[in-house]
PDB file of C-alpha atoms in Angstrom:
ATOM      1  CA  MET M 151      13.461  31.086 -41.904  1.00 67.00           C
ATOM      2  CA  TRP M 152      11.797  32.244 -44.878  1.00 76.00           C
ATOM      3  CA  HIS M 153       8.706  30.274 -45.191  1.00 82.00           C
ATOM      4  CA  MET M 154       6.993  28.903 -48.979  1.00 83.00           C
ATOM      5  CA  LEU M 155       5.314  31.513 -50.579  1.00 84.00           C
ATOM      6  CA  PRO M 156       1.756  29.438 -51.525  1.00 88.00           C
ATOM      7  CA  THR M 157       1.673  30.206 -55.576  1.00 89.00           C
ATOM      8  CA  LEU M 158       5.607  29.074 -55.381  1.00 89.00           C
ATOM      9  CA  ALA M 159       4.644  25.354 -53.112  1.00 90.00           C
ATOM     10  CA  PRO M 160       2.756  23.562 -56.074  1.00 88.00           C
ATOM     11  CA  PHE M 161       5.768  23.699 -58.103  1.00 89.00           C
ATOM     12  CA  VAL M 162       8.567  23.096 -55.458  1.00 92.00           C
ATOM     13  CA  TYR M 163       6.614  19.551 -54.540  1.00 91.00           C
ATOM     14  CA  GLN M 164       6.353  18.304 -58.147  1.00 89.00           C
ATOM     15  CA  PHE M 165      10.744  17.236 -57.444  1.00 91.00           C
ATOM     16  CA  ARG M 166       9.541  15.782 -53.650  1.00 92.00           C
ATOM     17  CA  ASP M 167       9.733  12.526 -55.223  1.00 91.00           C
ATOM     18  CA  VAL M 168      13.231  12.651 -56.571  1.00 92.00           C
ATOM     19  CA  PHE M 169      14.591  13.324 -52.670  1.00 93.00           C
ATOM     20  CA  THR M 170      14.838  11.506 -49.867  1.00 91.00           C
ATOM     21  CA  ALA M 171      13.180  13.404 -46.945  1.00 90.00           C
ATOM     22  CA  PRO M 172      15.552  15.187 -45.443  1.00 88.00           C
ATOM     23  CA  SER M 173      17.611  16.357 -48.499  1.00 90.00           C
ATOM     24  CA  PHE M 174      14.003  17.279 -49.423  1.00 91.00           C
ATOM     25  CA  GLN M 175      14.377  19.873 -46.477  1.00 89.00           C
ATOM     26  CA  THR M 176      17.442  21.255 -47.426  1.00 88.00           C
ATOM     27  CA  HIS M 177      16.280  21.539 -51.462  1.00 91.00           C
ATOM     28  CA  GLN M 178      13.259  23.679 -50.180  1.00 90.00           C
ATOM     29  CA  LEU M 179      15.828  26.059 -48.023  1.00 88.00           C
ATOM     30  CA  LEU M 180      18.220  26.280 -50.650  1.00 89.00           C
ATOM     31  CA  VAL M 181      15.021  27.520 -53.355  1.00 91.00           C
ATOM     32  CA  LEU M 182      14.389  30.067 -51.045  1.00 89.00           C
ATOM     33  CA  GLY M 183      17.755  31.083 -50.788  1.00 88.00           C
ATOM     34  CA  LEU M 184      18.162  31.201 -54.214  1.00 90.00           C
ATOM     35  CA  ILE M 185      15.424  33.326 -54.203  1.00 89.00           C
ATOM     36  CA  MET M 186      16.441  36.574 -51.315  1.00 87.00           C
ATOM     37  CA  CYS M 187      19.930  35.848 -52.443  1.00 87.00           C
ATOM     38  CA  LEU M 188      21.078  39.127 -53.143  1.00 86.00           C
ATOM     39  CA  GLY M 189      24.475  40.049 -55.063  1.00 83.00           C
ATOM     40  CA  ARG M 190      26.321  36.993 -56.562  1.00 82.00           C
ATOM     41  CA  ARG M 191      24.621  34.048 -55.881  1.00 82.00           C
ATOM     42  CA  THR M 192      27.558  31.755 -54.287  1.00 82.00           C
ATOM     43  CA  LEU M 193      26.772  28.661 -52.531  1.00 83.00           C
ATOM     44  CA  PHE M 194      28.053  30.152 -49.070  1.00 82.00           C
ATOM     45  CA  ARG M 195      25.697  33.755 -50.010  1.00 84.00           C
ATOM     46  CA  ILE M 196      22.975  31.244 -50.801  1.00 87.00           C
ATOM     47  CA  PHE M 197      23.243  29.205 -48.085  1.00 86.00           C
ATOM     48  CA  ARG M 198      23.515  32.462 -45.483  1.00 82.00           C
ATOM     49  CA  SER M 199      20.890  34.204 -47.289  1.00 84.00           C
ATOM     50  CA  ALA M 200      18.745  31.017 -46.313  1.00 80.00           C
ATOM     51  CA  SER M 201      17.801  31.653 -42.694  1.00 76.00           C
ATOM     52  CA  PRO M 202      17.076  36.040 -42.146  1.00 70.00           C
ATOM     53  CA  SER M 203      18.862  35.521 -38.688  1.00 69.00           C
ATOM     54  CA  GLY M 204      21.153  38.072 -39.055  1.00 64.00           C
ATOM     55  CA  LEU M 205      24.929  38.613 -39.234  1.00 64.00           C
ATOM     56  CA  HIS M 206      26.731  35.481 -39.785  1.00 65.00           C
ATOM     57  CA  ASP M 207      29.314  34.738 -37.623  1.00 66.00           C
ATOM     58  CA  PHE M 208      32.587  34.243 -39.259  1.00 66.00           C
ATOM     59  CA  SER M 209      34.351  33.224 -36.068  1.00 69.00           C
ATOM     60  CA  GLY M 210      33.498  29.536 -35.512  1.00 69.00           C
ATOM     61  CA  PRO M 211      32.565  26.652 -37.925  1.00 75.00           C
ATOM     62  CA  HIS M 212      29.768  28.177 -40.593  1.00 75.00           C
ATOM     63  CA  GLY M 213      27.736  25.323 -39.910  1.00 76.00           C
ATOM     64  CA  PHE M 214      26.483  24.990 -42.962  1.00 79.00           C
ATOM     65  CA  ASP M 215      27.552  20.876 -43.653  1.00 81.00           C
ATOM     66  CA  ALA M 216      23.872  19.798 -44.845  1.00 80.00           C
ATOM     67  CA  GLU M 217      23.790  22.129 -47.281  1.00 82.00           C
ATOM     68  CA  TYR M 218      27.042  21.521 -48.712  1.00 82.00           C
ATOM     69  CA  ASN M 219      26.185  17.310 -48.218  1.00 85.00           C
ATOM     70  CA  PHE M 220      23.449  17.600 -50.014  1.00 86.00           C
ATOM     71  CA  PHE M 221      25.467  18.711 -53.026  1.00 85.00           C
ATOM     72  CA  GLU M 222      28.269  16.433 -52.129  1.00 81.00           C
ATOM     73  CA  ARG M 223      26.734  13.511 -50.557  1.00 81.00           C
ATOM     74  CA  SER M 224      22.834  13.365 -50.960  1.00 80.00           C
ATOM     75  CA  ALA M 225      21.267  10.805 -52.677  1.00 83.00           C
ATOM     76  CA  TRP M 226      19.445  12.616 -55.417  1.00 89.00           C
ATOM     77  CA  THR M 227      20.843  12.683 -59.021  1.00 89.00           C
ATOM     78  CA  PRO M 228      20.433  15.943 -61.118  1.00 88.00           C
ATOM     79  CA  SER M 229      19.574  13.297 -64.304  1.00 88.00           C
ATOM     80  CA  ASP M 230      16.087  12.535 -61.725  1.00 90.00           C
ATOM     81  CA  LEU M 231      16.061  15.860 -61.718  1.00 91.00           C
ATOM     82  CA  PHE M 232      16.037  17.000 -65.232  1.00 91.00           C
ATOM     83  CA  LYS M 233      13.419  13.952 -65.891  1.00 91.00           C
ATOM     84  CA  ARG M 234      10.843  15.546 -63.373  1.00 92.00           C
ATOM     85  CA  LEU M 235      11.444  18.811 -64.596  1.00 91.00           C
ATOM     86  CA  ALA M 236      11.255  17.747 -68.078  1.00 91.00           C
ATOM     87  CA  LEU M 237       7.665  16.037 -66.993  1.00 90.00           C
ATOM     88  CA  PHE M 238       6.281  19.299 -66.077  1.00 89.00           C
ATOM     89  CA  ILE M 239       7.029  21.281 -68.914  1.00 90.00           C
ATOM     90  CA  PHE M 240       5.807  18.938 -71.172  1.00 89.00           C
ATOM     91  CA  THR M 241       2.587  18.631 -69.225  1.00 87.00           C
ATOM     92  CA  ASN M 242       2.142  21.929 -67.909  1.00 86.00           C
ATOM     93  CA  LEU M 243       2.009  24.033 -71.092  1.00 86.00           C
ATOM     94  CA  PRO M 244       0.475  24.077 -73.745  1.00 85.00           C
ATOM     95  CA  LEU M 245       3.513  22.667 -75.991  1.00 83.00           C
ATOM     96  CA  ALA M 246       1.166  21.741 -79.526  1.00 76.00           C
ATOM     97  CA  GLY M 247       2.959  20.240 -82.867  1.00 78.00           C
ATOM     98  CA  GLY M 248       7.358  20.210 -83.241  1.00 84.00           C
ATOM     99  CA  ILE M 249       9.009  21.296 -79.984  1.00 90.00           C
ATOM    100  CA  ARG M 250      11.833  23.770 -80.725  1.00 92.00           C
ATOM    101  CA  LEU M 251      15.014  22.884 -78.683  1.00 94.00           C
ATOM    102  CA  ILE M 252      18.227  25.543 -77.930  1.00 94.00           C
ATOM    103  CA  VAL M 253      21.275  24.230 -76.963  1.00 95.00           C
ATOM    104  CA  ASP M 254      24.214  26.148 -75.993  1.00 92.00           C
ATOM    105  CA  ASP M 255      26.990  26.404 -74.148  1.00 90.00           C
ATOM    106  CA  THR M 256      27.773  28.849 -71.438  1.00 89.00           C
ATOM    107  CA  LEU M 257      30.516  29.849 -69.201  1.00 88.00           C
ATOM    108  CA  LEU M 258      30.069  30.248 -65.262  1.00 85.00           C
ATOM    109  CA  HIS M 259      33.367  31.850 -64.094  1.00 83.00           C
ATOM    110  CA  LYS M 260      34.845  29.658 -61.432  1.00 80.00           C
ATOM    111  CA  ARG M 261      38.651  30.383 -59.571  1.00 79.00           C
ATOM    112  CA  GLY M 262      40.495  28.167 -56.990  1.00 76.00           C
ATOM    113  CA  VAL M 263      43.165  24.952 -57.972  1.00 75.00           C
ATOM    114  CA  HIS M 264      40.336  23.493 -55.433  1.00 77.00           C
ATOM    115  CA  VAL M 265      37.445  23.741 -57.776  1.00 78.00           C
ATOM    116  CA  TRP M 266      36.607  19.917 -59.812  1.00 80.00           C
ATOM    117  CA  GLY M 267      35.806  20.379 -63.646  1.00 81.00           C
ATOM    118  CA  MET M 268      37.244  23.610 -63.525  1.00 82.00           C
ATOM    119  CA  GLY M 269      39.263  24.612 -66.913  1.00 84.00           C
ATOM    120  CA  TRP M 270      39.667  27.576 -69.194  1.00 83.00           C
ATOM    121  CA  PHE M 271      36.799  27.957 -72.083  1.00 83.00           C
ATOM    122  CA  ARG M 272      36.018  30.681 -74.728  1.00 83.00           C
ATOM    123  CA  ASP M 273      34.124  34.013 -72.420  1.00 83.00           C
ATOM    124  CA  ALA M 274      31.319  34.811 -75.404  1.00 80.00           C
ATOM    125  CA  VAL M 275      30.664  37.803 -73.510  1.00 77.00           C
ATOM    126  CA  ALA M 276      33.998  39.170 -73.529  1.00 79.00           C
ATOM    127  CA  SER M 277      34.406  38.227 -76.968  1.00 83.00           C
ATOM    128  CA  THR M 278      34.580  40.724 -80.131  1.00 81.00           C
ATOM    129  CA  LYS M 279      35.026  40.219 -83.666  1.00 81.00           C
ATOM    130  CA  THR M 280      38.370  40.130 -83.774  1.00 85.00           C
ATOM    131  CA  ARG M 281      39.276  39.420 -80.036  1.00 86.00           C
ATOM    132  CA  VAL M 282      38.992  35.629 -77.975  1.00 84.00           C
ATOM    133  CA  ALA M 283      38.351  35.650 -75.177  1.00 84.00           C
ATOM    134  CA  THR M 284      38.948  33.330 -72.864  1.00 84.00           C
ATOM    135  CA  ALA M 285      38.468  32.656 -68.859  1.00 85.00           C
ATOM    136  CA  SER M 286      38.802  30.236 -66.063  1.00 87.00           C
ATOM    137  CA  GLY M 287      35.379  28.243 -65.276  1.00 87.00           C
ATOM    138  CA  HIS M 288      32.551  25.719 -65.918  1.00 89.00           C
ATOM    139  CA  ASN M 289      31.727  25.515 -69.523  1.00 89.00           C
ATOM    140  CA  TRP M 290      27.810  24.096 -69.487  1.00 93.00           C
ATOM    141  CA  VAL M 291      26.384  22.684 -72.058  1.00 94.00           C
ATOM    142  CA  VAL M 292      22.153  23.260 -71.735  1.00 95.00           C
ATOM    143  CA  LEU M 293      19.623  22.094 -73.889  1.00 96.00           C
ATOM    144  CA  ALA M 294      15.831  24.445 -73.058  1.00 95.00           C
ATOM    145  CA  VAL M 295      12.726  24.395 -74.781  1.00 94.00           C
ATOM    146  CA  ALA M 296      11.875  27.669 -76.324  1.00 92.00           C
ATOM    147  CA  TYR M 297       7.973  28.647 -75.371  1.00 90.00           C
ATOM    148  CA  GLU M 298       6.316  31.127 -76.572  1.00 86.00           C
ATOM    149  CA  ILE M 299       3.927  33.275 -73.852  1.00 84.00           C
ATOM    150  CA  PRO M 300       0.842  34.098 -75.850  1.00 80.00           C
ATOM    151  CA  VAL M 301       0.542  37.273 -74.202  1.00 80.00           C
ATOM    152  CA  GLY M 302       3.124  39.165 -75.849  1.00 77.00           C
ATOM    153  CA  GLY M 303       5.406  36.955 -78.211  1.00 77.00           C
ATOM    154  CA  LEU M 304       8.047  36.812 -75.577  1.00 87.00           C
ATOM    155  CA  ILE M 305      10.062  33.372 -75.840  1.00 88.00           C
ATOM    156  CA  MET M 306      11.100  32.301 -72.891  1.00 90.00           C
ATOM    157  CA  ALA M 307      14.503  29.488 -72.714  1.00 92.00           C
ATOM    158  CA  LEU M 308      13.282  26.873 -70.169  1.00 92.00           C
ATOM    159  CA  PRO M 309      15.968  24.841 -69.486  1.00 93.00           C
ATOM    160  CA  VAL M 310      15.197  20.794 -69.683  1.00 93.00           C
ATOM    161  CA  MET M 311      18.738  19.518 -69.105  1.00 93.00           C
ATOM    162  CA  ALA M 312      22.615  20.528 -68.790  1.00 94.00           C
ATOM    163  CA  ARG M 313      25.716  18.427 -68.916  1.00 93.00           C
ATOM    164  CA  LEU M 314      29.208  20.041 -67.006  1.00 92.00           C
ATOM    165  CA  HIS M 315      31.714  20.521 -70.657  1.00 92.00           C
ATOM    166  CA  GLN M 316      35.273  19.543 -69.664  1.00 90.00           C
ATOM    167  CA  SER M 317      38.995  20.674 -71.248  1.00 86.00           C
ATOM    168  CA  GLY M 318      40.604  18.215 -72.458  1.00 86.00           C
ATOM    169  CA  GLU M 319      40.621  15.718 -75.637  1.00 87.00           C
ATOM    170  CA  GLU M 320      39.556  12.866 -73.872  1.00 90.00           C
ATOM    171  CA  PHE M 321      36.138  14.037 -72.815  1.00 91.00           C
ATOM    172  CA  PRO M 322      33.388  14.639 -74.740  1.00 92.00           C
ATOM    173  CA  SER M 323      32.791  18.060 -77.073  1.00 91.00           C
ATOM    174  CA  CYS M 324      30.005  20.283 -76.060  1.00 90.00           C
ATOM    175  CA  ALA M 325      27.933  18.663 -79.541  1.00 92.00           C
ATOM    176  CA  GLN M 326      28.593  15.167 -78.296  1.00 93.00           C
ATOM    177  CA  LEU M 327      27.015  16.204 -74.780  1.00 94.00           C
ATOM    178  CA  ALA M 328      24.366  17.999 -77.022  1.00 94.00           C
ATOM    179  CA  ARG M 329      23.685  14.707 -78.890  1.00 94.00           C
ATOM    180  CA  ASP M 330      23.620  12.537 -75.226  1.00 94.00           C
ATOM    181  CA  MET M 331      20.879  14.554 -74.174  1.00 94.00           C
ATOM    182  CA  VAL M 332      18.755  15.418 -77.097  1.00 94.00           C
ATOM    183  CA  GLN M 333      18.699  11.201 -77.707  1.00 94.00           C
ATOM    184  CA  GLU M 334      17.721  10.705 -73.819  1.00 93.00           C
ATOM    185  CA  LEU M 335      14.956  13.029 -74.332  1.00 93.00           C
ATOM    186  CA  MET M 336      13.695  11.430 -77.456  1.00 93.00           C
ATOM    187  CA  GLN M 337      13.668   8.453 -75.056  1.00 93.00           C
ATOM    188  CA  GLN M 338      11.834   9.710 -72.680  1.00 91.00           C
ATOM    189  CA  TYR M 339       9.106  10.926 -75.152  1.00 91.00           C
ATOM    190  CA  PRO M 340       9.482   8.873 -77.768  1.00 92.00           C
ATOM    191  CA  ASN M 341       5.351  10.178 -79.516  1.00 90.00           C
ATOM    192  CA  ARG M 342       6.934  14.170 -79.537  1.00 89.00           C
ATOM    193  CA  GLN M 343       8.596  15.642 -82.378  1.00 91.00           C
ATOM    194  CA  PHE M 344      11.779  18.000 -81.507  1.00 93.00           C
ATOM    195  CA  LEU M 345      13.613  20.413 -83.522  1.00 92.00           C
ATOM    196  CA  LEU M 346      16.655  21.684 -82.084  1.00 92.00           C
ATOM    197  CA  LEU M 347      18.082  24.878 -82.557  1.00 91.00           C
ATOM    198  CA  GLY M 348      21.921  26.440 -82.409  1.00 88.00           C
ATOM    199  CA  ASP M 349      24.488  27.344 -83.399  1.00 85.00           C
ATOM    200  CA  GLY M 350      27.591  26.597 -86.092  1.00 83.00           C
ATOM    201  CA  GLU M 351      28.954  24.741 -83.370  1.00 81.00           C
ATOM    202  CA  TYR M 352      26.764  22.126 -82.718  1.00 82.00           C
ATOM    203  CA  SER M 353      25.920  21.474 -86.492  1.00 79.00           C
ATOM    204  CA  ASN M 354      27.900  19.020 -86.726  1.00 69.00           C
TER     205      ASN M 354
END
């Protein structure tokens, strides 16, 4: 398997308490697989890329039960992971004054009748001023911190939270999910001031 870079290890180890010991080992493996995966980053291709063992034998079982169980049956929760990520950003970056938050939703293309939470949503990339394109997939509402790099004036959006928006009136809207995430972040950091930036969909 690949070895963790010494410069990357301190960041990855920040999240060690979120996982059990076996899950953290799998987490490190998936981080390396995500970095080393070339092309489309599907879960199966990331699992394959996590080990430089050569060609995969497709004639038998895939051998990635532990990796798939990491998402389906492990004890860690995305909420705890996001809280630790926000803590890392707020304590390691010079975010003085009001913190600018950016909220938007993004479509992750998915297909297949067995994909949970999938729906048909507006595809902002394929849409034009005169035509609205739709596509199937997962619609994620992402809350990010806008951080301006001191050298060059480049602004980076650093995600600190995300919620899956499902189609149907019985599920919360994108704006409601955004409100819940902002309220959760404000409760976690009551002494911080936030400025929320978003398009017209989130003005309500």
